[in-house]
């Protein structure tokens, strides 16, 4: 132990850390062989398995002073589970690669592990295995698996002219929360009641703004809407991770259509308008270009009666690219090599 | 482009990099939907999928001045494909997370990609998808999937007293190669004909020593021996990644047996004896404690006639731990948090 009497990852050693993590991870029925062997074995009843992976780096994708270990674990799991849902599949398991500083507190690691576990639990999945290594900064890789239940995967390439474009889940919340966090860059993590730079707000308003910051720290993907959309006959679908317009650009390109959005169709909640006022931003920019909320965007044949939770925001037509109110928007999202 | 007229990852941007990588990756029959969507879809005919993941960090698991991009890709894929084989399964696909410096040359990235591709090709697998992000140092996460072909997985916990212990593949080669590289820490990558610190060698000897350095740069796991062992009735099996004695310690603990090895049963090739002489090492230490060769170690019921490629090196008995010639060895491998 070090002088502060905090037990660190380095104190436990590699195998102690692995045992500690595995001890916090109950396995659900989809995991046939869990952590502790060379590999895990996961159920794949469909005889096909959906697989997706993401790499998250401290300082780039998360900050330990802005997000708790628990929120980082939730978010890292969420963005991969959401990709599985966006294929129309049910997530079954994740495996996690962790790079950890030797000085990381085991309590923080417990929180991170619990975050992975709880986000998986939301969708009936488990953390089936992983790998740990020492690293100067925290590195997290998550790979999620899922089952299609006999349905074809819903790809980005199936949208047809005449389809409607619909979204499910929050849009712009995480970007608004990040902007609020960015307005106070030197403060450590604490109760999520930010002071803001451009004017006082009431306690009620502060609590509502905290909801946006929480949205940045922990997305709430509409997981069940993915398989639901597949059953309804969605022609194309994706997870909005980089920004709606940019991500829909992939659907437009892969499907060979234009996607025409109507700005008025999007709901901008009052709290987001307030955050926009405080930070001097147009809230529609967050809705259309903000990443990390992991909403689902899908195209459906026209005339379907979409269930609650889906909002029609536009339509597909002949042509190319994405337009909002008739204006082409070529960019409006996040490029990991050009920020 | 930068002043040296080298096209970098930063020049291409995220989507340019993704397109460039995907363009170098032909998909085999096990991949039903390859790169380019939110997730890939991989065949899982067994209705179960084997999954394993590893995280590799520049400076810790590889050095760009010691290994080419191609070798790093081969090795990163190999260590995961080997974990799949060690369950008795056939690898089907990998997905890769890449953290890349913006200044990394696209030629280096091409080499890395080709390394992943070629190692997968050895076992009939493909690179089904991945994720890239910007990073100060190169970060590689690999997740491998595999199919058990209807057989139970061969775990670490099935060894019984009376079983024989057998190994397949190279042991100690990578450790010897690393020792030779460590003997010349300031030299850049070049032709693999090392000069050594403790005395001249003949050109033939130099070429043979280069084989060991190549073994460090690129393991040659005996992939086919994994499913073969499962068919033969192996009771326990694992991939030797941290060192034979340490890794067999996991089998002993999980199975509740002692594993008794005979030092004389191991083959130490002449080139390894020469490398040991030059670096002042006992070559048996490399064989018993060296990691990263990704040999397979398995236990089999006594009396089986093991095919060529398997060498019996000991037996399982009542008790605990691993002994070599009657001496208990509690450690002798690599702990990622205590080096």
mmCIF file of C-alpha atoms in Angstrom, chain A residues 4 14 17 22 25 49 52 56 61 72 98 103 117 136-137 182 220 223 251 259 270 280 291-292 299 315:
data_model
loop_
_atom_site.group_PDB
_atom_site.id
_atom_site.type_symbol
_atom_site.label_atom_id
_atom_site.label_comp_id
_atom_site.label_asym_id
_atom_site.label_seq_id
_atom_site.Cartn_x
_atom_site.Cartn_y
_atom_site.Cartn_z
ATOM 1 C CA UNK A 4 -2.395 7.385 1.608
ATOM 2 C CA UNK A 14 -2.195 -8.577 -12.370
ATOM 3 C CA UNK A 17 -6.806 -7.418 -10.221
ATOM 4 C CA UNK A 22 -14.170 -11.293 -12.023
ATOM 5 C CA UNK A 25 -19.253 -9.932 -12.465
ATOM 6 C CA UNK A 49 -22.926 -13.387 -34.091
ATOM 7 C CA UNK A 52 -18.453 -4.534 -32.700
ATOM 8 C CA UNK A 56 -11.542 4.619 -25.525
ATOM 9 C CA UNK A 61 -12.882 9.963 -24.793
ATOM 10 C CA UNK A 72 -16.977 5.682 -17.607
ATOM 11 C CA UNK A 98 -8.175 -2.491 -19.712
ATOM 12 C CA UNK A 103 -1.470 3.854 -9.061
ATOM 13 C CA UNK A 117 -21.854 -4.774 -15.301
ATOM 14 C CA UNK A 136 0.288 5.318 -18.083
ATOM 15 C CA UNK A 137 -3.240 6.467 -18.914
ATOM 16 C CA UNK A 182 -16.232 22.932 -20.973
ATOM 17 C CA UNK A 220 -29.087 6.286 -22.297
ATOM 18 C CA UNK A 223 -31.574 -0.322 -26.817
ATOM 19 C CA UNK A 251 -26.674 5.947 -44.637
ATOM 20 C CA UNK A 259 -31.935 12.231 -46.709
ATOM 21 C CA UNK A 270 -36.421 23.800 -22.507
ATOM 22 C CA UNK A 280 -24.081 31.141 -26.538
ATOM 23 C CA UNK A 291 -22.271 13.045 -30.750
ATOM 24 C CA UNK A 292 -22.288 10.486 -27.952
ATOM 25 C CA UNK A 299 -35.375 4.579 -42.293
ATOM 26 C CA UNK A 315 -37.605 11.370 -45.658
#
